N, CA, C and O atoms as CSV, one atom per row, in Angstrom:
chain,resi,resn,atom,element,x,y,z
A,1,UNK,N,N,39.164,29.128,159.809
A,1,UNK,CA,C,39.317,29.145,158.373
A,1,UNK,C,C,38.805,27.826,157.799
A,1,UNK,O,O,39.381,26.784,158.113
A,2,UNK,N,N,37.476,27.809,156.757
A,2,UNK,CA,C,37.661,26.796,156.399
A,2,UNK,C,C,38.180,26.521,155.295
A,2,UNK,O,O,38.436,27.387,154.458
A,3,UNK,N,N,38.466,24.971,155.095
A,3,UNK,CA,C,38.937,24.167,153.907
A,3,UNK,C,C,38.716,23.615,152.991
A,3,UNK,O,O,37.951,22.674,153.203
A,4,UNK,N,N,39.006,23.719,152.033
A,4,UNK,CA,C,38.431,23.067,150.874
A,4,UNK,C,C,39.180,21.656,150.208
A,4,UNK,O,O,40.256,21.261,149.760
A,5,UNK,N,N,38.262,21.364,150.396
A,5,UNK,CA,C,39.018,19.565,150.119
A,5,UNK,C,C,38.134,19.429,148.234
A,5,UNK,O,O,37.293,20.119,147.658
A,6,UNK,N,N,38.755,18.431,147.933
A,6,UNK,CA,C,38.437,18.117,146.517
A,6,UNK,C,C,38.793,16.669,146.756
A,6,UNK,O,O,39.878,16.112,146.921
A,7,UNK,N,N,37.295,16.138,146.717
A,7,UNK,CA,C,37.681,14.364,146.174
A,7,UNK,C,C,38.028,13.619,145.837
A,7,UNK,O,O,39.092,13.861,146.406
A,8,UNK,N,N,38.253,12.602,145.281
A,8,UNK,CA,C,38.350,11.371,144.446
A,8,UNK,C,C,37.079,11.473,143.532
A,8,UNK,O,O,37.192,11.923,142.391
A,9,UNK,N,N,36.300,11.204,143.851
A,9,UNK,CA,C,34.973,11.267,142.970
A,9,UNK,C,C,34.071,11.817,144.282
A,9,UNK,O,O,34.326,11.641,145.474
A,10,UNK,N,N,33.169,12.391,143.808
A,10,UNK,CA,C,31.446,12.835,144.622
A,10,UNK,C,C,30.552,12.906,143.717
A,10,UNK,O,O,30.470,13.396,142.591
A,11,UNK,N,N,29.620,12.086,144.700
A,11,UNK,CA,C,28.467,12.129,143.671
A,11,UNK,C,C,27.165,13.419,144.533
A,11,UNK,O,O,26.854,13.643,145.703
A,12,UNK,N,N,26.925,13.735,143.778
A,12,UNK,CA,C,25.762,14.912,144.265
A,12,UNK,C,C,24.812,14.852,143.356
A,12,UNK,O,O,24.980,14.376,142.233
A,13,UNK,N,N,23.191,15.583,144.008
A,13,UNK,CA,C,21.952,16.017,143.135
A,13,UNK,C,C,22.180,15.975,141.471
A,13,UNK,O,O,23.360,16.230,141.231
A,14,UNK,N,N,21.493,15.759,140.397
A,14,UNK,CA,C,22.240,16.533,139.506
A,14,UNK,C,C,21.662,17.771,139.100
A,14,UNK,O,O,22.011,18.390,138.096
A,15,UNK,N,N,20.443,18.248,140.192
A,15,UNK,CA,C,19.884,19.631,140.186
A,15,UNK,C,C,21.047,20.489,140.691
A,15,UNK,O,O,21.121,21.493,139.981
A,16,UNK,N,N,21.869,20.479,141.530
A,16,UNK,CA,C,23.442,20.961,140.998
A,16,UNK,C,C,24.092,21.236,140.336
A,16,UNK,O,O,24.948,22.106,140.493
A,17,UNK,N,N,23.861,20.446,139.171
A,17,UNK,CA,C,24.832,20.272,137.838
A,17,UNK,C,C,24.096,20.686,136.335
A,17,UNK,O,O,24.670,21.088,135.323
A,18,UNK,N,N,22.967,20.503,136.497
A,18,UNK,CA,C,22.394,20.211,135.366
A,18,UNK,C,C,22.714,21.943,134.675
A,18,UNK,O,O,23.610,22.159,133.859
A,19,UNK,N,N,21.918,22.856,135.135
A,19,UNK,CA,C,22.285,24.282,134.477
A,19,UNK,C,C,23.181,25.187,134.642
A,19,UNK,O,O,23.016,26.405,134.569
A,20,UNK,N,N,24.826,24.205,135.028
A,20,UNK,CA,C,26.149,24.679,135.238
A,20,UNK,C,C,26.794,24.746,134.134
A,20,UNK,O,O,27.178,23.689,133.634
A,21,UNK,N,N,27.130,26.258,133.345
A,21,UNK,CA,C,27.795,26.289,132.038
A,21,UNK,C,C,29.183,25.816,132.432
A,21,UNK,O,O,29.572,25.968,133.590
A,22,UNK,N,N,30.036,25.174,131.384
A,22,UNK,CA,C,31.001,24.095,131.119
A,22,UNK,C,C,32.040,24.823,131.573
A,22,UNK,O,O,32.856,23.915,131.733
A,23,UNK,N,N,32.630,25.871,131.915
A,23,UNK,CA,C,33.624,26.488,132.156
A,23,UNK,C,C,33.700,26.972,133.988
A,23,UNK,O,O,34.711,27.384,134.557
A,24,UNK,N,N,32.687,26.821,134.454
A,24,UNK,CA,C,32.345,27.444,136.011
A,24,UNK,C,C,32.950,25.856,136.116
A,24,UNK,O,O,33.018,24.873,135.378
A,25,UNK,N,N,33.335,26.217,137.460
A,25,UNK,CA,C,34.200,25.494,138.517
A,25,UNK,C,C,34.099,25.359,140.315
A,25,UNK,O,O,34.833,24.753,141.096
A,26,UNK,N,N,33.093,26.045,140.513
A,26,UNK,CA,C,32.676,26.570,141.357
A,26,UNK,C,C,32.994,25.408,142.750
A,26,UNK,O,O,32.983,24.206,142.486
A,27,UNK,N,N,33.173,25.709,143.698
A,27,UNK,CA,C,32.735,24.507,145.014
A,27,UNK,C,C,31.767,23.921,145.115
A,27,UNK,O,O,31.008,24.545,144.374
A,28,UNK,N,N,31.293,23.227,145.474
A,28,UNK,CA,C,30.186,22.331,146.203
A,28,UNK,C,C,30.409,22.233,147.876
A,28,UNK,O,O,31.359,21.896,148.582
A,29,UNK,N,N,29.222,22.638,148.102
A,29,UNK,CA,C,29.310,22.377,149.555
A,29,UNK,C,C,29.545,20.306,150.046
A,29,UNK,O,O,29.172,19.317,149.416
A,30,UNK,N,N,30.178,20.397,151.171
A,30,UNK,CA,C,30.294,18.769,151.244
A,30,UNK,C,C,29.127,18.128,151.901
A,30,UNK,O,O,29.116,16.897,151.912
A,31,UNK,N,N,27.854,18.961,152.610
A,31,UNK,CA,C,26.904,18.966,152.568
A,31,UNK,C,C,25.765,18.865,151.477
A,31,UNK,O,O,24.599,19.032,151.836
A,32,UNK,N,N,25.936,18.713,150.727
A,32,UNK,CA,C,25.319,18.715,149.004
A,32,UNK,C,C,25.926,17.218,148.736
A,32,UNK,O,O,25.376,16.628,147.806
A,33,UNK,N,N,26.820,16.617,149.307
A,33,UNK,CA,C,26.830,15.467,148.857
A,33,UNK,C,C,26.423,14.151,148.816
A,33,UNK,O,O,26.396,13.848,150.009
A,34,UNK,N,N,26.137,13.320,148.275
A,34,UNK,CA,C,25.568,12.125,149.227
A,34,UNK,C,C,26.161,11.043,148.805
A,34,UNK,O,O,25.405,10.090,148.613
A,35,UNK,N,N,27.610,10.832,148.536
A,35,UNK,CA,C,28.660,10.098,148.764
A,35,UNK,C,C,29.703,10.658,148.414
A,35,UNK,O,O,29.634,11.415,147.446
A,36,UNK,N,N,31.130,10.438,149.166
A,36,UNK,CA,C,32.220,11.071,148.537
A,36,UNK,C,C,33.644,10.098,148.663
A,36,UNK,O,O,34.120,10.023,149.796
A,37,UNK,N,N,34.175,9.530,147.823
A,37,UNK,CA,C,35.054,8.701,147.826
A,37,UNK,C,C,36.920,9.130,147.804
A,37,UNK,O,O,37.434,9.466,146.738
A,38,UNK,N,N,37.551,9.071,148.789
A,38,UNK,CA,C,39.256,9.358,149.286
A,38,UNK,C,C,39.584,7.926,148.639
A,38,UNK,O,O,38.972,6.883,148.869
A,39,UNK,N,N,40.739,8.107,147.734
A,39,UNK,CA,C,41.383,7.099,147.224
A,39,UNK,C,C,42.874,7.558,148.051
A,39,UNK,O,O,43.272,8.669,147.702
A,40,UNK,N,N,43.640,6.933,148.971
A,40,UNK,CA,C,44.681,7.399,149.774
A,40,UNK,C,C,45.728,7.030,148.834
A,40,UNK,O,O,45.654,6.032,148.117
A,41,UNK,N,N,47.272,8.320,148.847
A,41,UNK,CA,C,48.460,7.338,147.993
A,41,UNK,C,C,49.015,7.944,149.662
A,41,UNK,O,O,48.436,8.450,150.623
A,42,UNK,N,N,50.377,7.578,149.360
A,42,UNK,CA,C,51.254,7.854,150.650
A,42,UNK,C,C,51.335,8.716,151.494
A,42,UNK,O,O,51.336,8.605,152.720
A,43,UNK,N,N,51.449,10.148,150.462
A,43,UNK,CA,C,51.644,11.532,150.947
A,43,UNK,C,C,50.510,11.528,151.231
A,43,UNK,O,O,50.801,12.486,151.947
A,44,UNK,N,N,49.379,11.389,151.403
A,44,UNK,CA,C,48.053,11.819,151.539
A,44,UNK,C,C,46.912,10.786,152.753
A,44,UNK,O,O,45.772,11.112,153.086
A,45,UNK,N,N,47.552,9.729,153.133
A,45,UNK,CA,C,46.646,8.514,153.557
A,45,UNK,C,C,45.936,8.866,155.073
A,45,UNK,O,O,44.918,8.311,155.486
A,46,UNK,N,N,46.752,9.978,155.849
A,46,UNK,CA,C,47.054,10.393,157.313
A,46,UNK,C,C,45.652,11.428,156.966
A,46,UNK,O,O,44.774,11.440,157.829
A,47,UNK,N,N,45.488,12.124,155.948
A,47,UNK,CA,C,44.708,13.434,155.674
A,47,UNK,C,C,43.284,12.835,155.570
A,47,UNK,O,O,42.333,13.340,156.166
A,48,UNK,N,N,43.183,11.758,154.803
A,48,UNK,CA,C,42.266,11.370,154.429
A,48,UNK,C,C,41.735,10.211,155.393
A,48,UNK,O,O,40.637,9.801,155.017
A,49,UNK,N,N,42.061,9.783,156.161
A,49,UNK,CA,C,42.039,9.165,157.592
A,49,UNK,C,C,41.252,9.663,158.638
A,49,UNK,O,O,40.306,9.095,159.185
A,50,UNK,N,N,41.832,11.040,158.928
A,50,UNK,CA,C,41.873,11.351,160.025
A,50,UNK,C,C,41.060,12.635,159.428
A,50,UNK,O,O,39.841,12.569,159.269
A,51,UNK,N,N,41.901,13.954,159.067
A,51,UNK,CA,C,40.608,15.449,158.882
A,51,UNK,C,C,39.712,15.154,157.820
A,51,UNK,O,O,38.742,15.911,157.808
A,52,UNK,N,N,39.729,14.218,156.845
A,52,UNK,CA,C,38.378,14.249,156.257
A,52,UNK,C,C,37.586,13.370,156.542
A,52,UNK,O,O,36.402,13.525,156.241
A,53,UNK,N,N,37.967,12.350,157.120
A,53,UNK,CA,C,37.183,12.021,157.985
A,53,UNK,C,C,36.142,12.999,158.952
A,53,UNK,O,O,34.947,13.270,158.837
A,54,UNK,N,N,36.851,13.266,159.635
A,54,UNK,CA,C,35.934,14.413,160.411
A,54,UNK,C,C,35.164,15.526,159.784
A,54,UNK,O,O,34.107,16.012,160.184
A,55,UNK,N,N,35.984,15.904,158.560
A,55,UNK,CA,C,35.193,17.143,157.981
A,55,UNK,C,C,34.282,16.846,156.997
A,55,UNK,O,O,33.614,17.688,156.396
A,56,UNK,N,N,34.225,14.912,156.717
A,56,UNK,CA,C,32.896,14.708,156.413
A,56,UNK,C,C,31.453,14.228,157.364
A,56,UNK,O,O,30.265,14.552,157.370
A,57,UNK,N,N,32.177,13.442,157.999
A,57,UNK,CA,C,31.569,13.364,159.297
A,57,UNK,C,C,30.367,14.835,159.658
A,57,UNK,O,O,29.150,14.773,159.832
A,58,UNK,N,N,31.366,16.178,159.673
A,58,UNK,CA,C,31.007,17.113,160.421
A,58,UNK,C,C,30.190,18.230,159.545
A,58,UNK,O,O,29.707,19.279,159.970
A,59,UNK,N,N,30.167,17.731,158.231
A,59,UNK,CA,C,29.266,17.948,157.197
A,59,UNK,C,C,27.862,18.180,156.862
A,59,UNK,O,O,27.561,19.138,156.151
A,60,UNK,N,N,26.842,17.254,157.388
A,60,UNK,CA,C,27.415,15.506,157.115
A,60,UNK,C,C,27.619,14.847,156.094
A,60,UNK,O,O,26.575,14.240,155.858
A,61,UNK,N,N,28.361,14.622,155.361
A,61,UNK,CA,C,28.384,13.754,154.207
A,61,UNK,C,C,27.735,12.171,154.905
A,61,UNK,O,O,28.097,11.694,155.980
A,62,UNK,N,N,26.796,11.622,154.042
A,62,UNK,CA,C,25.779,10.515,154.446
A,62,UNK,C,C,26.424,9.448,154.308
A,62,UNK,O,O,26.140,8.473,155.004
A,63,UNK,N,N,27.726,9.396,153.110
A,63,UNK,CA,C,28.609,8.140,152.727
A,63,UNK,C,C,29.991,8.578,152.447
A,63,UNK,O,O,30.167,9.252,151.432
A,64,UNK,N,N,30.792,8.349,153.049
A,64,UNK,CA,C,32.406,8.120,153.191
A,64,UNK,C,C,33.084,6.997,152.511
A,64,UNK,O,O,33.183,6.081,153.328
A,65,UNK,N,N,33.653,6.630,151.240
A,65,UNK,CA,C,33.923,5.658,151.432
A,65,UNK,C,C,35.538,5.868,151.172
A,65,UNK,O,O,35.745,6.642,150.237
A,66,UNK,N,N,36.783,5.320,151.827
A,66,UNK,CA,C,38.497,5.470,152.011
A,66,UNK,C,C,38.294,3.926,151.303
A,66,UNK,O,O,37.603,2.920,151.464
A,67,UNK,N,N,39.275,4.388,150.493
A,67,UNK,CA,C,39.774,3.496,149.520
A,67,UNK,C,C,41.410,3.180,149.961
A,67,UNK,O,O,42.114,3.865,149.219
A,68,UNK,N,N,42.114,2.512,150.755
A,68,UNK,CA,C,43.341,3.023,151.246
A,68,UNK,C,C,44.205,1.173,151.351
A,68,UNK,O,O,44.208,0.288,152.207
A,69,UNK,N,N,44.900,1.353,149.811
A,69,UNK,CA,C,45.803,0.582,149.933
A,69,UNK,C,C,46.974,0.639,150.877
A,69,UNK,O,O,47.780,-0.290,150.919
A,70,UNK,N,N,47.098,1.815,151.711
A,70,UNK,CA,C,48.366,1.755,152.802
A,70,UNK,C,C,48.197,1.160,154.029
A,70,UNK,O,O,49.047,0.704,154.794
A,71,UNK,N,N,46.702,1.233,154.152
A,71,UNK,CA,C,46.287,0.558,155.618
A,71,UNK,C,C,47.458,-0.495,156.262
A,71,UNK,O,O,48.117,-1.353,155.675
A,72,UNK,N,N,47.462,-0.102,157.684
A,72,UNK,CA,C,48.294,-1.090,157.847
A,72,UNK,C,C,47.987,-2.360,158.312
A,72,UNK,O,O,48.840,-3.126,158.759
A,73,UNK,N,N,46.782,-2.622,158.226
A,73,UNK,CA,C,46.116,-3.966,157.682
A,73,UNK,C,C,45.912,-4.569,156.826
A,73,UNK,O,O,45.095,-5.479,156.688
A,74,UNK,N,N,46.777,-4.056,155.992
A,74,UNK,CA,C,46.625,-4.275,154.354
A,74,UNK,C,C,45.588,-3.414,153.566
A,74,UNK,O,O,44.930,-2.454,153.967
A,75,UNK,N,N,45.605,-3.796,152.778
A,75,UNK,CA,C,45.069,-2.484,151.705
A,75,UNK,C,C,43.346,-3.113,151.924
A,75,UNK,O,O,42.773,-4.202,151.954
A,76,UNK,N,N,43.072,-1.924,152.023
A,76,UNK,CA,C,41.394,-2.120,153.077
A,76,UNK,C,C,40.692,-1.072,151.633
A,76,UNK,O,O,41.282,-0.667,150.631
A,77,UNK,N,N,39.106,-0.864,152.094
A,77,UNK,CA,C,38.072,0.016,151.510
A,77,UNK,C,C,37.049,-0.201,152.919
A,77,UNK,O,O,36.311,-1.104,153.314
A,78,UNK,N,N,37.431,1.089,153.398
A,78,UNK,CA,C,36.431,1.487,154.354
A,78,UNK,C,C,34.709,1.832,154.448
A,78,UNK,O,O,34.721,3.027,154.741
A,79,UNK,N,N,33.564,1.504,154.375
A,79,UNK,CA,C,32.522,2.219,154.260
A,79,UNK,C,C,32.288,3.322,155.664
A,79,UNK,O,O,32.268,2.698,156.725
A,80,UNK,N,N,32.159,4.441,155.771
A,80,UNK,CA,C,31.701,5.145,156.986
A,80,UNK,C,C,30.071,5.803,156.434
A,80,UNK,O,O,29.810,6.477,155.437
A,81,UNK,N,N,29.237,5.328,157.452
A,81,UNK,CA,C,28.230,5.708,157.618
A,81,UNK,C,C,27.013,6.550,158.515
A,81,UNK,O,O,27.400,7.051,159.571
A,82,UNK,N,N,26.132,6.657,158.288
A,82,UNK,CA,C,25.469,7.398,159.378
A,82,UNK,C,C,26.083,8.056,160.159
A,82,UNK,O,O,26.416,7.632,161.266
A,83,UNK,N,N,26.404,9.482,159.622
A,83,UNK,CA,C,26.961,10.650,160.584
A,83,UNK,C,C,26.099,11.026,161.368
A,83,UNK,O,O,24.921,10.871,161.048
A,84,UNK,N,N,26.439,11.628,162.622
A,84,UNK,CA,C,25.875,11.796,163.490
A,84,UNK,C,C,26.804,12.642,164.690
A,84,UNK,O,O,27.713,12.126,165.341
A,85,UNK,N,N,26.432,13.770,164.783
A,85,UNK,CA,C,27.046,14.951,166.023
A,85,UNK,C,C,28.767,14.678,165.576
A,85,UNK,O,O,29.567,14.075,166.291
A,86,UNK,N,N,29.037,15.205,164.405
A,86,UNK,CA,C,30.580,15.255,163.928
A,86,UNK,C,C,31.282,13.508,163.960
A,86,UNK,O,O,32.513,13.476,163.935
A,87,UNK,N,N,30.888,12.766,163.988
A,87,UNK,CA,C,31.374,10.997,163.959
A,87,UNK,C,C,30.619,10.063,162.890
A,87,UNK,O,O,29.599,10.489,162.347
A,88,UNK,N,N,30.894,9.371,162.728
A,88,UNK,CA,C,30.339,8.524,161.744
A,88,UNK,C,C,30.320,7.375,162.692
A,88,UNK,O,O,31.281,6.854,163.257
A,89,UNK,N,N,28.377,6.907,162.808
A,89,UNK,CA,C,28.044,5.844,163.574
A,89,UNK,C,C,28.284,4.264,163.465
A,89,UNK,O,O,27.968,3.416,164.299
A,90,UNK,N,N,28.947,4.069,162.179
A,90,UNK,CA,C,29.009,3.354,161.127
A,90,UNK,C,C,30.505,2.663,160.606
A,90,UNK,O,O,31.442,3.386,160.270
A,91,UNK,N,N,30.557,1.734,160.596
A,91,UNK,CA,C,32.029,2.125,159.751
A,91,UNK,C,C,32.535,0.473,159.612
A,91,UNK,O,O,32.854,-0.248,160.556
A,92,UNK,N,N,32.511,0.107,158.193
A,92,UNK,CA,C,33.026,-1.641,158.305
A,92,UNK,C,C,34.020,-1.542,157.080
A,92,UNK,O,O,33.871,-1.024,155.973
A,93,UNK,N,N,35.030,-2.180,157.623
A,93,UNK,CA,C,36.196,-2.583,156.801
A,93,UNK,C,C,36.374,-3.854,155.799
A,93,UNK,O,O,36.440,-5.037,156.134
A,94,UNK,N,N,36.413,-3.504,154.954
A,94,UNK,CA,C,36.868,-4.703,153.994
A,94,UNK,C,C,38.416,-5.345,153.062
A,94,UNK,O,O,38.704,-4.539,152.177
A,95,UNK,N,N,38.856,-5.895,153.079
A,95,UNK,CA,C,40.045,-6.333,152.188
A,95,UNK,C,C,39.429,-6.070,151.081
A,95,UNK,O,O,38.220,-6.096,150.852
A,96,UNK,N,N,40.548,-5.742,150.203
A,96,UNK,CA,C,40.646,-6.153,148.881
A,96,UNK,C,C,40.191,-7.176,148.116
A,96,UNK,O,O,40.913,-8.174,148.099
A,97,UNK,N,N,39.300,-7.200,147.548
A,97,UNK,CA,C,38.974,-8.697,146.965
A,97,UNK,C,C,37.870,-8.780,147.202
A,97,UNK,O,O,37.124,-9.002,146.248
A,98,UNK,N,N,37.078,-8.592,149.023
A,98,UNK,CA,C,35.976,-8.792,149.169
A,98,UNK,C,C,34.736,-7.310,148.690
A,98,UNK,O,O,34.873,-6.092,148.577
A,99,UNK,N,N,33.856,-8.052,148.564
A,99,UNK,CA,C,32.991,-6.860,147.573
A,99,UNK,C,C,32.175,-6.107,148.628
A,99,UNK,O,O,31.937,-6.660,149.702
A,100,UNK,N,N,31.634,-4.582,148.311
A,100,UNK,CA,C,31.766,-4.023,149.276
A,100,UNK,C,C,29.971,-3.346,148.879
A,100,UNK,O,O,29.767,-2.619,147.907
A,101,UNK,N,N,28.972,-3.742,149.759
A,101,UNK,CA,C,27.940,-3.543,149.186
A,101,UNK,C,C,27.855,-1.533,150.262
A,101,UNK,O,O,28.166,-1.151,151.390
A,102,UNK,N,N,27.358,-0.986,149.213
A,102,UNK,CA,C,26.837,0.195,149.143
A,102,UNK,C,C,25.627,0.529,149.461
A,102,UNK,O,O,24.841,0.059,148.639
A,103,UNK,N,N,24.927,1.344,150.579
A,103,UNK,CA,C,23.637,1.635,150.922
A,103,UNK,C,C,22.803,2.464,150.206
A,103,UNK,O,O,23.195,3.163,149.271
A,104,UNK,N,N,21.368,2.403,150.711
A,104,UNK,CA,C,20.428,3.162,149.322
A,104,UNK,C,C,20.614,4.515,149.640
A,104,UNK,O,O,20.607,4.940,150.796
A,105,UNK,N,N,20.820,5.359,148.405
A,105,UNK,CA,C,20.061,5.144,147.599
A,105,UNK,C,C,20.837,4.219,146.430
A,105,UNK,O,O,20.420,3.453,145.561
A,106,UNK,N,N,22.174,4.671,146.842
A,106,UNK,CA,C,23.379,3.374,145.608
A,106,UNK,C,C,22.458,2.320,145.158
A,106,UNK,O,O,21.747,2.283,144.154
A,107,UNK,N,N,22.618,1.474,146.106
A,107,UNK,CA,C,22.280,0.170,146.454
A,107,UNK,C,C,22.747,-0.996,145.256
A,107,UNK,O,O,22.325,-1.765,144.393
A,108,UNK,N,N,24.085,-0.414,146.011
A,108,UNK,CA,C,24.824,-1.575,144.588
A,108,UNK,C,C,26.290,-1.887,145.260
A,108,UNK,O,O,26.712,-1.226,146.209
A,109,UNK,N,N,27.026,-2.980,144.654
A,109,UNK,CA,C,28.033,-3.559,144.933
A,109,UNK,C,C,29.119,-3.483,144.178
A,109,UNK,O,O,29.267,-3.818,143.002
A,110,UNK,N,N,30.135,-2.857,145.195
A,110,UNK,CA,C,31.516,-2.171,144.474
A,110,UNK,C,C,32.653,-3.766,144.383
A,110,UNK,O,O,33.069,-4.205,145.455
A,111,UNK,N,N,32.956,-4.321,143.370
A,111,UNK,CA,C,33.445,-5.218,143.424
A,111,UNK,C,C,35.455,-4.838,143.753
A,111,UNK,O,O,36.045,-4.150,142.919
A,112,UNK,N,N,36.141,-5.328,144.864
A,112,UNK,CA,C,37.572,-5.107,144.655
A,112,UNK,C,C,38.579,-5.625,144.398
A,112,UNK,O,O,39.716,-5.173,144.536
A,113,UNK,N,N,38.192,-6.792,143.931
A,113,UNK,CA,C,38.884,-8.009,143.399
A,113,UNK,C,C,40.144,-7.628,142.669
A,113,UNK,O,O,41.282,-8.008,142.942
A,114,UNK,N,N,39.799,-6.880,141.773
A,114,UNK,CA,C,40.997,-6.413,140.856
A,114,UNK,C,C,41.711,-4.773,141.104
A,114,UNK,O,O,42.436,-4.143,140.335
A,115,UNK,N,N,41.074,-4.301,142.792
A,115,UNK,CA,C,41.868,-3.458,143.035
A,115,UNK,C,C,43.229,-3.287,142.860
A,115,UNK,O,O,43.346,-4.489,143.100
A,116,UNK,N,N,44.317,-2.948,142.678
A,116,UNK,CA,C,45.786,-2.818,143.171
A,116,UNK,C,C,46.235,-3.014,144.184
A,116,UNK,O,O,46.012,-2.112,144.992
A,117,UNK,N,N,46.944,-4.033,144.630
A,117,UNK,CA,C,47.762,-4.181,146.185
A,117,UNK,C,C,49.078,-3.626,146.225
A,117,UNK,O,O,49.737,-3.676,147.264
């Protein structure tokens, strides 16, 4: 059975979007995406860790990024990258505070300074 997960934010094509009348709601494949961002709260940090991880991974979604103030390293922002055979080849951790540069096609810098701890 599969699952349907719903993001934090995803960014996709906007040949996707562009001739979608305002009321359709439809899915997106997580394959159609080419970044998708998990903001973790409590009830949720284990899910977004661990099976979406994998079920972007296994996608492939090209950019992962866990936003997860519960870490128990302190409140981290994960980048996972370059999927590859269901894993992500990729994957660097940052604190809070430190800025978290984003690969192309982004190619821009997520500042977290004023995240929430």
């Amino acid at each position: 059975m599969d699952k349907l997960y719903v993001p934090d934010l995803v960014v996709v094509s906007s040949r996707l979007v562009e001739d979608v009348e305002g009321e359709v709601s439809d899915p997106v494949d997580a394959a159609e995406a080419a970044l998708v961002v998990e903001i973790t709260s409590k009830n949720n940090a284990d899910d977004d860790r661990k099976k979406k991880l994998w079920a972007y991974a296994h996608a492939p979604v090209p950019v992962y990024l866990l936003i997860d103030r519960f870490d128990g390293h302190g409140p981290t922002v994960t980048l996972f990258t370059e999927p590859r055979s269901g894993a992500y080849g990729s994957a660097a951790r940052f604190a809070f505070g430190e800025p978290v540069k984003l690969p192309a096609p982004f190619s821009l810098t997520l500042e977290t300074a004023a995240f929430p701890r």
